[in-house]
Amino acid sequence: MSILDDYRIIGILNIIVMVLSIPSNILILITMVVNKQLRTPTNLLVGNLAIASLAIAILRMPVKTYELFHPMDGFAFHDSIGMCRFQQILPSSSVFCISLTLTTICVDRYIAIMHPMKQHLKLSLRKVYIFLPCSWLISFACFATYASYMRILQYGSTFYCAPVYPQGPADIFVRNSTGYITHVYRGTKVSLWACFIIFAFLIPSVIMTILYSITAKFLWSRTGPGDKTSTIRLEESRRRLRQKQRVVGILIACCTIFICTNLPYYVLLMLLDLRLVQIPNVNLTANILILINLSSIAYNPVIYGFLNPSIRIGIINLFRSMLGLNIQRLRTTTATSVAPPSSYK
């Protein structure tokens, strides 16, 4: 198998991610637009995830897929520096916005379960409507500097859209024993990577790991209001246990998938970009890491959308109404999508 075949395989995987992501995210958005009852604070955050995922799936991944099937051509829009910068800032900002939104959902779930009586801490529609535009403004602002460094470079007949970092006083020069400079680490490049990893991955990962762990332990250790009496039926006890196991499993999946899809991308790609790690076929490895990172746009609709009872019922009702069938009554759920915290005392 040649290196071109490897690129095509990654391109096919990109297509699979798009096929899974675009319909599912559009379905979530249509369901929320059609049904006003679904526009709760948590569901609006899920809608923000869907918008960010669609931005990647529709505006970035098709271009990336074309480049993977035509690796010798390089960047598809080699005559447009604006498109070069747009193609870099869009996925980076969307991924960062997804991280902000997932962290906010995590904090909201934690407050809803651990501090249900502190109403002033809970997300309200007003807070969410302020958060949504701010999350996008912050995301684009964080990556505007990186996008400004993008240039269209030509090597032979191939064009590349790549960053060219400026010189600065923070540059690090690596010298050999004779004093000859063997490598230069641009200060801007190192500082940008540090900011990306800290704010887009480390801080969200730490927050999600701690809060989801506390929440999962709380849910698992609590018993229902009648569990300690002799009158409770065995079926009811088993139902509560299954419900707890389901919620704990969802919380663990949320945290695990976020870390697994982001850790290889940020850590390994940074090491490769700074040339701290030398491996063959760097470009191929980088494309695999990017695919792993962007694959979350196919997982998030399932975890945060279809496993949310209110959204799931809304989607079912959407199809039932299209077929002329009776619709189900929507349930109002908390950020946890489980029974109210009072039932776990």
PDB file of N, CA and C in Angstrom, residues 8 11-12 15 23 59 95 133 150 165 208 234 341:
ATOM      1  N   ARG A   8      -5.846   8.443   1.056  1.00  0.00           N
ATOM      2  CA  ARG A   8      -7.219   8.198   0.604  1.00  0.00           C
ATOM      3  C   ARG A   8      -8.055   7.523   1.682  1.00  0.00           C
ATOM      4  N   GLY A  11      -9.076  10.130   3.921  1.00  0.00           N
ATOM      5  CA  GLY A  11     -10.128  10.883   3.251  1.00  0.00           C
ATOM      6  C   GLY A  11     -11.477  10.195   3.349  1.00  0.00           C
ATOM      7  N   ILE A  12     -11.500   8.880   3.204  1.00  0.00           N
ATOM      8  CA  ILE A  12     -12.744   8.114   3.326  1.00  0.00           C
ATOM      9  C   ILE A  12     -13.281   8.211   4.754  1.00  0.00           C
ATOM     10  N   ILE A  15     -14.993  11.404   5.187  1.00  0.00           N
ATOM     11  CA  ILE A  15     -16.334  11.378   4.596  1.00  0.00           C
ATOM     12  C   ILE A  15     -17.324  10.699   5.544  1.00  0.00           C
ATOM     13  N   PRO A  23     -26.134  15.090   9.185  1.00  0.00           N
ATOM     14  CA  PRO A  23     -27.568  14.837   9.412  1.00  0.00           C
ATOM     15  C   PRO A  23     -27.959  14.880  10.888  1.00  0.00           C
ATOM     16  N   LEU A  59     -17.867  23.339   6.284  1.00  0.00           N
ATOM     17  CA  LEU A  59     -16.978  24.353   5.740  1.00  0.00           C
ATOM     18  C   LEU A  59     -15.503  23.951   5.729  1.00  0.00           C
ATOM     19  N   VAL A  95     -13.512  24.158  17.388  1.00  0.00           N
ATOM     20  CA  VAL A  95     -13.091  23.172  18.392  1.00  0.00           C
ATOM     21  C   VAL A  95     -12.971  23.823  19.763  1.00  0.00           C
ATOM     22  N   PRO A 133     -22.942  33.997  22.188  1.00  0.00           N
ATOM     23  CA  PRO A 133     -22.098  34.861  21.329  1.00  0.00           C
ATOM     24  C   PRO A 133     -20.714  35.091  21.909  1.00  0.00           C
ATOM     25  N   MET A 150      -0.707  32.881   8.816  1.00  0.00           N
ATOM     26  CA  MET A 150      -0.828  31.928   7.709  1.00  0.00           C
ATOM     27  C   MET A 150      -0.348  32.548   6.405  1.00  0.00           C
ATOM     28  N   TYR A 165       5.964  32.112  11.383  1.00  0.00           N
ATOM     29  CA  TYR A 165       6.025  32.859  12.644  1.00  0.00           C
ATOM     30  C   TYR A 165       7.102  33.934  12.572  1.00  0.00           C
ATOM     31  N   MET A 208     -13.644  18.961  33.822  1.00  0.00           N
ATOM     32  CA  MET A 208     -14.578  17.880  33.528  1.00  0.00           C
ATOM     33  C   MET A 208     -14.250  16.620  34.320  1.00  0.00           C
ATOM     34  N   LEU A 234     -38.473  -5.115  44.560  1.00  0.00           N
ATOM     35  CA  LEU A 234     -37.174  -5.411  43.975  1.00  0.00           C
ATOM     36  C   LEU A 234     -37.047  -4.777  42.592  1.00  0.00           C
ATOM     37  N   PRO A 341     -32.593  15.512  41.711  1.00  0.00           N
ATOM     38  CA  PRO A 341     -31.656  15.092  42.741  1.00  0.00           C
ATOM     39  C   PRO A 341     -32.327  14.663  44.025  1.00  0.00           C
TER      40      PRO A 341
END
